[in-house]
Tab-separated table of C-alpha atoms in Angstrom:
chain	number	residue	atom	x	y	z
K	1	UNK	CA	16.961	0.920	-5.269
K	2	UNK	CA	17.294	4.835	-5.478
K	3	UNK	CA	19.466	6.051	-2.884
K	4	UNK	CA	17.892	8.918	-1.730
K	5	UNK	CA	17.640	8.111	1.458
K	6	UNK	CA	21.258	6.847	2.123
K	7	UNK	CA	22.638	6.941	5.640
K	8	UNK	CA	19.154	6.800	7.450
K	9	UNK	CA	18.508	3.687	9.282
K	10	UNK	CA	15.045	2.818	9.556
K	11	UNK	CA	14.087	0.026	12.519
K	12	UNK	CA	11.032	-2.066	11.644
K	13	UNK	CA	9.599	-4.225	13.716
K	14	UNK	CA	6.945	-5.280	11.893
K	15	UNK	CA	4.729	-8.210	10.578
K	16	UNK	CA	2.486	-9.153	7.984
K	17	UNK	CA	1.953	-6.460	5.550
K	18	UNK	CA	1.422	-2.664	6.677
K	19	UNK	CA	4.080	-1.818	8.630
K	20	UNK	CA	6.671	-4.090	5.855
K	21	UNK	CA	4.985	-2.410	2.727
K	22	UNK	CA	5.708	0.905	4.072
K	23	UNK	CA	9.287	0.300	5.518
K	24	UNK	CA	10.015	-1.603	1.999
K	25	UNK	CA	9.473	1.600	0.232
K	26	UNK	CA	11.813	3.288	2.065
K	27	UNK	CA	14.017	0.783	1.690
K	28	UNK	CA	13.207	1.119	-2.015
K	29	UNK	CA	14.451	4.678	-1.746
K	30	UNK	CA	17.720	3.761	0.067
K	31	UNK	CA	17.463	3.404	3.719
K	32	UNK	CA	19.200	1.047	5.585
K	33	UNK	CA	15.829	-1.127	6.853
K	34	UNK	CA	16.651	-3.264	9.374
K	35	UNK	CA	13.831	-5.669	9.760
K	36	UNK	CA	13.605	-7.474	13.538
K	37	UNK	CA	11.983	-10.629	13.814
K	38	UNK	CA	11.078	-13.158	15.937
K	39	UNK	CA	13.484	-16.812	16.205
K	40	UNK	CA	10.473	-18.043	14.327
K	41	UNK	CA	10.423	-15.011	11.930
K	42	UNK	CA	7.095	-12.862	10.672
K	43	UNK	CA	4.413	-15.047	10.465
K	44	UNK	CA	3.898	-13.727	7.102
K	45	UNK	CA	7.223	-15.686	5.881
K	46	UNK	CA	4.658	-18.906	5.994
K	47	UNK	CA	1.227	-17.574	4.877
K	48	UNK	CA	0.599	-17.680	1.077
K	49	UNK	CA	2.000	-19.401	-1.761
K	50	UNK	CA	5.726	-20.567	-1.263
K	51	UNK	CA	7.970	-22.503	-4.074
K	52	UNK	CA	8.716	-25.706	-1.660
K	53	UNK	CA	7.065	-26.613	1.706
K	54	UNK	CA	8.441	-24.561	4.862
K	55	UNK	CA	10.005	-21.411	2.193
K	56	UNK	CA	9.124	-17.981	2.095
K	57	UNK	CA	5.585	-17.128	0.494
K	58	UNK	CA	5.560	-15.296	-2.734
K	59	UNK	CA	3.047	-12.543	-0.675
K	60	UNK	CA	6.240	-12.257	1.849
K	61	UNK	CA	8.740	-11.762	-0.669
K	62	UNK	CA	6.219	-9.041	-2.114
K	63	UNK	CA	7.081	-6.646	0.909
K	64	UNK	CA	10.351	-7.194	2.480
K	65	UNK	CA	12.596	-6.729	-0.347
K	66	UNK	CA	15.573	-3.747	0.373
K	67	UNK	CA	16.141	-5.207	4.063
K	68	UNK	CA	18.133	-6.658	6.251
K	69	UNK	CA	16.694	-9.519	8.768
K	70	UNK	CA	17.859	-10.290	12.200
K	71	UNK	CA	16.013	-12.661	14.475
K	72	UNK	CA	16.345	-12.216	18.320
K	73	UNK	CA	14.247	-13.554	21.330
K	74	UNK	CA	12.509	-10.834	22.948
K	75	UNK	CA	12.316	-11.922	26.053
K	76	UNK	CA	15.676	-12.225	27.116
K	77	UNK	CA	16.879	-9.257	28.583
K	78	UNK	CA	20.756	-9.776	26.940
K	79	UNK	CA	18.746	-9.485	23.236
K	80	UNK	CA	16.538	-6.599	24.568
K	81	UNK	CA	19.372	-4.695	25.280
K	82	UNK	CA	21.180	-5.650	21.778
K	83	UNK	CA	18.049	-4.201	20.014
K	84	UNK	CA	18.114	-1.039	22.193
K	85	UNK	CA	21.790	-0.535	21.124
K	86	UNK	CA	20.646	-0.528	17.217
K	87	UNK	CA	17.904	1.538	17.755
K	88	UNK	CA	19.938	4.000	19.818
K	89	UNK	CA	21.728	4.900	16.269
K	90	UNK	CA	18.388	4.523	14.031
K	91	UNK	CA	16.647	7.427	12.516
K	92	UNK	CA	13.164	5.711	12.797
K	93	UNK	CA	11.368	2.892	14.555
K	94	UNK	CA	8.240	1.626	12.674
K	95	UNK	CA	6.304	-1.005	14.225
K	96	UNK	CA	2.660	-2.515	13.576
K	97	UNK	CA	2.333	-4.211	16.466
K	98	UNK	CA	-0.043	-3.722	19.749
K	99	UNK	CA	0.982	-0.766	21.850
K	100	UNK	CA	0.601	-2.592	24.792
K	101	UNK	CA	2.861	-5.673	23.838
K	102	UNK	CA	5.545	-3.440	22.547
K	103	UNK	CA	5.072	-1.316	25.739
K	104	UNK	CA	5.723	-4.611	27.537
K	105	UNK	CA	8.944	-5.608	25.956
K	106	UNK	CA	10.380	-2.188	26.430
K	107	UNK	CA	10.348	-0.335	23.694
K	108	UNK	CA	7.729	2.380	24.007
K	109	UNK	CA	7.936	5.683	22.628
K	110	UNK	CA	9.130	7.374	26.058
K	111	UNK	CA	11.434	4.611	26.187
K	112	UNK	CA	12.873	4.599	23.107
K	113	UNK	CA	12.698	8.675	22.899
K	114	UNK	CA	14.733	9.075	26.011
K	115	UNK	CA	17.333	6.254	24.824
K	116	UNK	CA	17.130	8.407	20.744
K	117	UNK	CA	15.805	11.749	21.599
K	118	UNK	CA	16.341	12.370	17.625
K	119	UNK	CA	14.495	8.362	16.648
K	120	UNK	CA	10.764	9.297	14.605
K	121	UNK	CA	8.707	6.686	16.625
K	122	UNK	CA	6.245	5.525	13.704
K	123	UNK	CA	3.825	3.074	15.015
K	124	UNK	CA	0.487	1.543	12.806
K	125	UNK	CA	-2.400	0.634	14.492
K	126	UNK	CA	-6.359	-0.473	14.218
K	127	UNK	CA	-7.609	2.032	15.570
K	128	UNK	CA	-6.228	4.955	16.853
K	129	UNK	CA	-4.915	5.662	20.844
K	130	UNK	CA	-7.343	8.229	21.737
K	131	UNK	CA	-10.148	7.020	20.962
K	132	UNK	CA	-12.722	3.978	22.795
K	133	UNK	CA	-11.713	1.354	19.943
K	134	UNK	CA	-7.844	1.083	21.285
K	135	UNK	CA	-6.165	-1.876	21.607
K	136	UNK	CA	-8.986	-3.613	19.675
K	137	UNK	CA	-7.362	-6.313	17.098
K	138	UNK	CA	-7.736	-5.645	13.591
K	139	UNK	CA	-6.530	-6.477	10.242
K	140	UNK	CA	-7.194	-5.697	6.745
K	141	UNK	CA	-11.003	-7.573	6.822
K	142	UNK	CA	-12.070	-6.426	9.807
K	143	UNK	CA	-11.054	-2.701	8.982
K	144	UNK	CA	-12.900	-3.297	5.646
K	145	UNK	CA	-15.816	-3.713	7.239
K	146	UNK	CA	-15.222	-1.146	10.105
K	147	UNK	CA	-14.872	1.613	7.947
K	148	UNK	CA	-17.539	1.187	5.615
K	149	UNK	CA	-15.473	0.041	2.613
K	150	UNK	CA	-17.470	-2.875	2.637
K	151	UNK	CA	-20.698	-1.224	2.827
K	152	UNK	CA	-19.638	1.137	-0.676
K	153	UNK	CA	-18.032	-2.205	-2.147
K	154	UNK	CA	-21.254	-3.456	-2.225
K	155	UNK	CA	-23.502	-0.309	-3.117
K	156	UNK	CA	-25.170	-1.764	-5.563
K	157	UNK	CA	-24.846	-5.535	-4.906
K	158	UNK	CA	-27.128	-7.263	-2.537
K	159	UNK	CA	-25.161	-6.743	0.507
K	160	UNK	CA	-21.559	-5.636	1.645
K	161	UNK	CA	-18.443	-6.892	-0.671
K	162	UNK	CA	-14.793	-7.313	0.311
K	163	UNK	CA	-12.130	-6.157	-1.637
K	164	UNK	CA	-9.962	-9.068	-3.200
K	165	UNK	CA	-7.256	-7.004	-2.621
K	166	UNK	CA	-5.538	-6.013	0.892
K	167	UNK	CA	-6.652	-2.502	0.269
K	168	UNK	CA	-6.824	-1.211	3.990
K	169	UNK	CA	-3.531	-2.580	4.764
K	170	UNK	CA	-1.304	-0.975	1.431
K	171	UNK	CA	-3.326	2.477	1.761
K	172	UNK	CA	-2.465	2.882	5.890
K	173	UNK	CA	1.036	1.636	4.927
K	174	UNK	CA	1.482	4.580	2.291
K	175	UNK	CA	-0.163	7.007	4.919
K	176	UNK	CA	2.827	5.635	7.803
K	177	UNK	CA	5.615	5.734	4.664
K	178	UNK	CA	4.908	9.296	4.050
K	179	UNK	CA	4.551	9.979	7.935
K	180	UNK	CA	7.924	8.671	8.576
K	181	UNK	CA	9.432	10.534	5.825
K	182	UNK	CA	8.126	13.745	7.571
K	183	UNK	CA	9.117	12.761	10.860
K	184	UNK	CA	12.901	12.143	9.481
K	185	UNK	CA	12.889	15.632	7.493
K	186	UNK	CA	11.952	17.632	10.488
K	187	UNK	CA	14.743	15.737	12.848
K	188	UNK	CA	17.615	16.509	10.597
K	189	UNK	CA	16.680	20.314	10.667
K	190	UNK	CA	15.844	20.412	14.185
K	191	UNK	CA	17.600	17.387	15.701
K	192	UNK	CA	14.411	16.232	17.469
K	193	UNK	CA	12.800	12.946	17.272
K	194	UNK	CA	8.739	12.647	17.938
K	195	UNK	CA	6.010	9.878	17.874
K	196	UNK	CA	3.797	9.300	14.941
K	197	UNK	CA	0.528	7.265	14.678
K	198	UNK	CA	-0.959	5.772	11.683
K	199	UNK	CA	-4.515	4.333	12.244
K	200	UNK	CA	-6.273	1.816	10.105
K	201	UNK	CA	-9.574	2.706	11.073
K	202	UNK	CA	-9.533	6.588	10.747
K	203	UNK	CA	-7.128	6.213	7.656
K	204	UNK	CA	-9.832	4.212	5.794
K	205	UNK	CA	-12.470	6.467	6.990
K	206	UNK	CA	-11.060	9.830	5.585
K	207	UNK	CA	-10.531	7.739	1.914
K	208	UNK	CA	-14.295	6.768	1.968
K	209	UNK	CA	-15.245	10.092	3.388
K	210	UNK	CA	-12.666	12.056	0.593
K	211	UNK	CA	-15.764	11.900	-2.029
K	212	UNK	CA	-18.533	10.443	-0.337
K	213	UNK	CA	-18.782	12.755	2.954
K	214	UNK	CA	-20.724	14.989	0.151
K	215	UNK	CA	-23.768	16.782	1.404
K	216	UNK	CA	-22.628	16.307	4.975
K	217	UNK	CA	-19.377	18.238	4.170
K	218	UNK	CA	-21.655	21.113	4.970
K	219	UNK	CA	-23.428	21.632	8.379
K	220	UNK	CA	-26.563	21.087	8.749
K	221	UNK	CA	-26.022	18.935	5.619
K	222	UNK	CA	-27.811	20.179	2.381
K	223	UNK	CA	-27.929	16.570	0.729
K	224	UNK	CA	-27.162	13.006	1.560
K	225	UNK	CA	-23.639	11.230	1.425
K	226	UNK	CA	-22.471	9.700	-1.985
K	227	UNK	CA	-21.039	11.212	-4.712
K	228	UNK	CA	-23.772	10.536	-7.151
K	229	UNK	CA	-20.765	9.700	-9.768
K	230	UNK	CA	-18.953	7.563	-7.890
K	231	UNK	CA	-21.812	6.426	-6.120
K	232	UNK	CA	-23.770	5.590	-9.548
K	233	UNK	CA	-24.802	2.199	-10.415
K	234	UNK	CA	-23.759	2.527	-13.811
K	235	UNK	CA	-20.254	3.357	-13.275
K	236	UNK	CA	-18.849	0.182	-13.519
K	237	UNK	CA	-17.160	-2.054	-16.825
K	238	UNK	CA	-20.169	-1.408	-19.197
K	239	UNK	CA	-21.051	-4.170	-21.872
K	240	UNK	CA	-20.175	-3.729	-25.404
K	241	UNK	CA	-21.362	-5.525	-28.472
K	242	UNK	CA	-18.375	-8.120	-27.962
K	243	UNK	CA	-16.625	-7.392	-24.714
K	244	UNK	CA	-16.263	-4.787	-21.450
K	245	UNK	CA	-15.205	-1.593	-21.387
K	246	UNK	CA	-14.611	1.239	-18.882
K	247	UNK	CA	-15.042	4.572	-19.744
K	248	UNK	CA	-14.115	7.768	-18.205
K	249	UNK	CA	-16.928	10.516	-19.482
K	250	UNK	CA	-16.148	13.201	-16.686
K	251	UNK	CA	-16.481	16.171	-17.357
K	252	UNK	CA	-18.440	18.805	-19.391
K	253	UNK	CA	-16.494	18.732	-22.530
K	254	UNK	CA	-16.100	14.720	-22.602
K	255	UNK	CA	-19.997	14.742	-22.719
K	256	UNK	CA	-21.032	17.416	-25.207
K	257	UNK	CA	-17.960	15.675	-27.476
K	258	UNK	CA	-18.860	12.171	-26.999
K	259	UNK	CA	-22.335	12.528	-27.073
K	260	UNK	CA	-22.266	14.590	-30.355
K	261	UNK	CA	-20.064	11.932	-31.895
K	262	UNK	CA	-22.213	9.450	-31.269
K	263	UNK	CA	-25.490	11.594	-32.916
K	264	UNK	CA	-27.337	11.842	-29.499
K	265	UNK	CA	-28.222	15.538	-30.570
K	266	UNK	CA	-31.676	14.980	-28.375
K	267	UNK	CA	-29.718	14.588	-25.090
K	268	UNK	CA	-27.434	17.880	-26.273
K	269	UNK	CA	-30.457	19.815	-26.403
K	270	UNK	CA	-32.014	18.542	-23.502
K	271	UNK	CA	-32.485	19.493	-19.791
K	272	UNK	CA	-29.787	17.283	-18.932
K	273	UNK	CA	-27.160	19.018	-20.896
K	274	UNK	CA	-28.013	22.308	-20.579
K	275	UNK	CA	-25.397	23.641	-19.063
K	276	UNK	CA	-22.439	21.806	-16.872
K	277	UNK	CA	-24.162	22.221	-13.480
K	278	UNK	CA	-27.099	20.207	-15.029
K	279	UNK	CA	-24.518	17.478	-16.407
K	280	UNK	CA	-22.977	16.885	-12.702
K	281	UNK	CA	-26.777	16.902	-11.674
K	282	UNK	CA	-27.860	13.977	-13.781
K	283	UNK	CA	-24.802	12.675	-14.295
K	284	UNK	CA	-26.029	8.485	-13.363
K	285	UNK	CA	-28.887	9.344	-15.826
K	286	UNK	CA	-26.119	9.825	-18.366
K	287	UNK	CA	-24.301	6.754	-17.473
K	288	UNK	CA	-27.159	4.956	-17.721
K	289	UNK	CA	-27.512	5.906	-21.022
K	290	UNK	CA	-24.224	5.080	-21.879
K	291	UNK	CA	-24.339	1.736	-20.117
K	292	UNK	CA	-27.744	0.621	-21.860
K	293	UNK	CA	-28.479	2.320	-24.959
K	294	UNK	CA	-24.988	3.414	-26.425
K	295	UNK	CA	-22.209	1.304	-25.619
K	296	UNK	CA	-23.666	-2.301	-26.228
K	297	UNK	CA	-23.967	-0.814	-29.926
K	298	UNK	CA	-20.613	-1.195	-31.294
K	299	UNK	CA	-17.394	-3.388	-30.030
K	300	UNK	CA	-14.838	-2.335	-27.544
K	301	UNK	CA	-11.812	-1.377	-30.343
K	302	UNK	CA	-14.976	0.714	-31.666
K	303	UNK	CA	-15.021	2.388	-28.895
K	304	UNK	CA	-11.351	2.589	-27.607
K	305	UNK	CA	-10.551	4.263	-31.294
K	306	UNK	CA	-13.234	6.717	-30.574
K	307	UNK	CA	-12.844	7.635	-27.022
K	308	UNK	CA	-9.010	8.337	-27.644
K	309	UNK	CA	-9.556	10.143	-30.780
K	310	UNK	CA	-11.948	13.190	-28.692
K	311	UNK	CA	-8.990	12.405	-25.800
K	312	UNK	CA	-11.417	10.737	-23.220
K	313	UNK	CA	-9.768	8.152	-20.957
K	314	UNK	CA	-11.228	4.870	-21.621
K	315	UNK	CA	-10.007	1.305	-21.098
K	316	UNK	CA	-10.832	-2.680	-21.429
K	317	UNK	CA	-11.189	-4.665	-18.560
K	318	UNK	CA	-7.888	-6.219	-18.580
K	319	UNK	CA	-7.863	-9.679	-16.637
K	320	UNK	CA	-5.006	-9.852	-14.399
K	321	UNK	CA	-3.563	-12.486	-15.938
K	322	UNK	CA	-2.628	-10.624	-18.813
K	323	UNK	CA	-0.037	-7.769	-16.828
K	324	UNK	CA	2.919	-9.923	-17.176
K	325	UNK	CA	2.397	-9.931	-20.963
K	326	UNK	CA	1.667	-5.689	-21.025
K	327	UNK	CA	3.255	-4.300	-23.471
K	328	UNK	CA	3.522	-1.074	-21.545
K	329	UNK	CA	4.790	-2.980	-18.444
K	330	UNK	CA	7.100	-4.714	-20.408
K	331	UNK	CA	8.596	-1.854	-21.829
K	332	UNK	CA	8.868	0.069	-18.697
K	333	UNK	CA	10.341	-2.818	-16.934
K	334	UNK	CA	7.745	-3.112	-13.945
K	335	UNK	CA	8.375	-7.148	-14.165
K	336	UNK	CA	11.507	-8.419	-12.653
K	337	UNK	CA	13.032	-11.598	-12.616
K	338	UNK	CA	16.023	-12.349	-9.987
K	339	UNK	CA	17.809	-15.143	-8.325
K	340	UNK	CA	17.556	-15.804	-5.269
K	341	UNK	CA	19.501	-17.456	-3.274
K	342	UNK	CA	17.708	-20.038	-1.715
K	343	UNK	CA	14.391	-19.727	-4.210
K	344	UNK	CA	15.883	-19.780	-7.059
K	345	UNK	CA	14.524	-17.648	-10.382
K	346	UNK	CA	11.713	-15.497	-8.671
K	347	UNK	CA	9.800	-12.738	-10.282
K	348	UNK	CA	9.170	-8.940	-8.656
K	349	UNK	CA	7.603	-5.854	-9.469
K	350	UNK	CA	9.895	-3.013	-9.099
K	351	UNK	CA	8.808	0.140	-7.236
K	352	UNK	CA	6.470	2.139	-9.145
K	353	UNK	CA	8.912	5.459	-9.340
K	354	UNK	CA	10.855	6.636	-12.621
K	355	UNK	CA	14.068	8.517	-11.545
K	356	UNK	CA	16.496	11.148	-13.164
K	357	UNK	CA	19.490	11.941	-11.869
K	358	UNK	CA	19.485	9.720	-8.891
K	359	UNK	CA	22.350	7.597	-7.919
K	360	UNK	CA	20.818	4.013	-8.266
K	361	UNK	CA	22.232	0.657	-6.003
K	362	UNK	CA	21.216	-3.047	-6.701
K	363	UNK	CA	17.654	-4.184	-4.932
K	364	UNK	CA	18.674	-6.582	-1.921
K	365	UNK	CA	16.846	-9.741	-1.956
K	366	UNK	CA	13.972	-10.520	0.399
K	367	UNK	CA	16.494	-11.924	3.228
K	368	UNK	CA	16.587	-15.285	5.163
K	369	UNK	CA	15.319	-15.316	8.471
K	370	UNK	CA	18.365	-14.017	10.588
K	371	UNK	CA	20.605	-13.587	7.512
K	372	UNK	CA	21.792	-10.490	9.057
K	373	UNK	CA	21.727	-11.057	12.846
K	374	UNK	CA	25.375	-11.104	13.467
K	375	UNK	CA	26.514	-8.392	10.932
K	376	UNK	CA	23.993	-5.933	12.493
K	377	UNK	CA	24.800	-6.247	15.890
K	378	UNK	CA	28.287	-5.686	15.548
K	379	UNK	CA	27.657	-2.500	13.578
K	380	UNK	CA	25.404	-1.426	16.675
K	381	UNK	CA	28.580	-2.234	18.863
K	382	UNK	CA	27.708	-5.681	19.976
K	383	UNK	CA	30.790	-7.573	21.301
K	384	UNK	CA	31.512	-10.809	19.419
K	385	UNK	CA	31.821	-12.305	22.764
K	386	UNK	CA	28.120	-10.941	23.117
K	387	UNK	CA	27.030	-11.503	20.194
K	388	UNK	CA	28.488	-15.398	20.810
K	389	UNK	CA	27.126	-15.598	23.834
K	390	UNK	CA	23.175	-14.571	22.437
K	391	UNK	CA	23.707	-17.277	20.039
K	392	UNK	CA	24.388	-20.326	22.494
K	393	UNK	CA	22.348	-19.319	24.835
K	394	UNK	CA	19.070	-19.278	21.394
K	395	UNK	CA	18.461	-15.377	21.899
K	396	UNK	CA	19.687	-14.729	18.700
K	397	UNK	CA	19.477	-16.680	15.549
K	398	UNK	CA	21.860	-16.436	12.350
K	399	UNK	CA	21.487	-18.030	9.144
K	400	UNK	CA	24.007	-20.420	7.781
K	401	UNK	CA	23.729	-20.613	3.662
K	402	UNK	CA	23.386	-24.373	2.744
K	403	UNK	CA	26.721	-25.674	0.662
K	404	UNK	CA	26.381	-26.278	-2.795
């Protein structure tokens, strides 16, 4: 981890994969993430692919690495008021769960604010508090198709497409990781906490929107939505005479130079090309001449050795079976492997961030359920008698390592 963020203390109650993604990069970058589950843990610790029946999923391990667990029953009022003492000397709470229910146990934002008038209240949700869609449930799927991801997924297709990735989930979580960091800048100059909202729903929107609001960006709108290069059908891998390739042809200068190198003088001199105003114009007429009359004509090194000799961005379509065995990956280190204590030999990938100059600490490992509990609440200034007492009574649950 990169300790940039040592001494803040970031809360999380969260579960499945926003609200953990985001507090495990700040955990990545040194905070003290306290993660506070449920005696039965985040549901998340059982969904996916685990090494032995009953262990922690490989897609849970993915997001709670650089934290510290502690399990409590929420409904006992003895455990309620543990949690408020820990939060009372937090710099954030992040949560991803409904307002209401978290309203319900207690911790609020006017709750918690008046208890930590300096604690950044981050909280994630579906869809935002202002607006006629609160409180609805939602996760990643359903926001996929709320927010019309699905609908430009399948553009071209023969009907909406879902990502195979958890897209709306890991964008939203970077949006709440950045808010948080914002929230915690401007209470150390001014000493005042505040509440911050993250919404699924509007957060997906604006990243559809960013390119593809287009014509309607202007009022009345002088053309439809869709960026016609995003939006073209022919920007997508291409075939070659032996393989796939995806090229980046962009701007002005990548299409007078590749289109020269390839002896297309007639599309040079052409309408088309005539100046680049006309290139943006007809730019999915130009794919489409790359896609069908150019590219199948030689094989994808062909093309790769051309496209980086004029400097255009181009690339194969790697399967995704073949990162671990990168090169550049390899050599940058992005693959981990670390034992853990109860799983064994597992394999990571690191946070994405190069540092200079930063003081650097080992990663923690993705923790047991309650591995913490104990150790936590006495830092908050939990009695042992307490803390004894929340354990026999199955408030609070610990975690005993098996022997050897």
């Amino acid at each position: 981890m990169l300790r940039l963020l040592d001494g803040k203390r970031v809360v999380e109650m969260g579960h499945i994969l926003l609200a953990p993604y985001a507090t495990q990069m700040l955990g990545d970058f040194g905070a003290d993430v306290i993660k506070v589950e449920s005696l039965d843990g985040d549901t998340y610790r059982g969904l996916g692919q685990p090494r032995v029946p009953g262990g922690m999923t490989a897609q849970w391990m993915a997001n709670n690495r650089n934290k510290r667990s502690i399990a409590l029953n929420l409904k006992d009022a003895d455990a309620r008021a543990a949690l408020m003492k820990l939060v009372g000397g937090a710099d954030a709470f992040v949560h991803n769960m409904r307002p209401a229910a978290v309203e319900r146990l207690g911790f609020g934002y006017e709750a918690l604010a008046k208890l930590n008038p300096r604690l950044v209240y981050a909280q994630a949700v579906g869809f935002g508090s202002s607006g006629p869609y609160a409180g609805r449930p939602a996760v990643d799927d359903v926001i996929q198709g709320w927010s019309g991801f699905a609908d430009l997924m399948g553009l071209h297709g023969e009907g909406p497409e879902m990502a195979p990735v958890a897209v709306c989930d890991v964008i939203t979580a970077l949006i709440l990781g950045q808010t948080v960091l914002a929230g915690m800048l401007k209470a150390a100059e001014t000493g005042k906490g505040c509440f911050l909202e993250t919404a699924m729903f509007e957060a997906m929107a604006t990243v559809g929107l960013n390119q593809h609001l287009n014509g309607h960006a202007f009022q009345p709108p002088n053309a439809g939505l869709i960026y016609a290069r995003t939006g073209s059908p022919h920007r997508r891998p291409v075939a070659t005479r032996d393989g796939w390739i995806i090229h980046a042809v962009y701007n002005f200068r990548h299409w007078t130079d590749f289109l020269g190198a390839v002896g297309r003088e007639d599309v040079l001199a052409g309408p088309m090309m005539a100046d680049r105003y006309a290139a943006a114009a007809n730019v999915g007429e130009l794919y489409r001449l790359l896609a069908e009359e150019i590219l199948p004509t030689r094989s994808t090194a062909e093309w790769l050795a051309l496209f980086a000799e004029l400097d255009i961005p181009a690339a194969p379509c790697t399967e995704l079976a073949a990162l671990e065995s990168d090169p550049h990956l390899a050599q940058v280190g992005l693959f981990r492997d670390y034992e853990h204590p109860s799983q064994g030999l597992c394999r990571e990938t690191r946070a994405p961030v190069e540092s200079r100059d930063v003081e650097t600490a080992p990663d923690r490992h993705p923790p047991e359920l309650g591995e913490h509990s104990e150790e936590i609440l006495r830092e908050a200034g939990v009695s042992a008698a307490e803390i004894a007492d929340l354990v026999a009574r199955g408030a609070l649950r610990g975690f005993e390592p098996e022997a050897a």
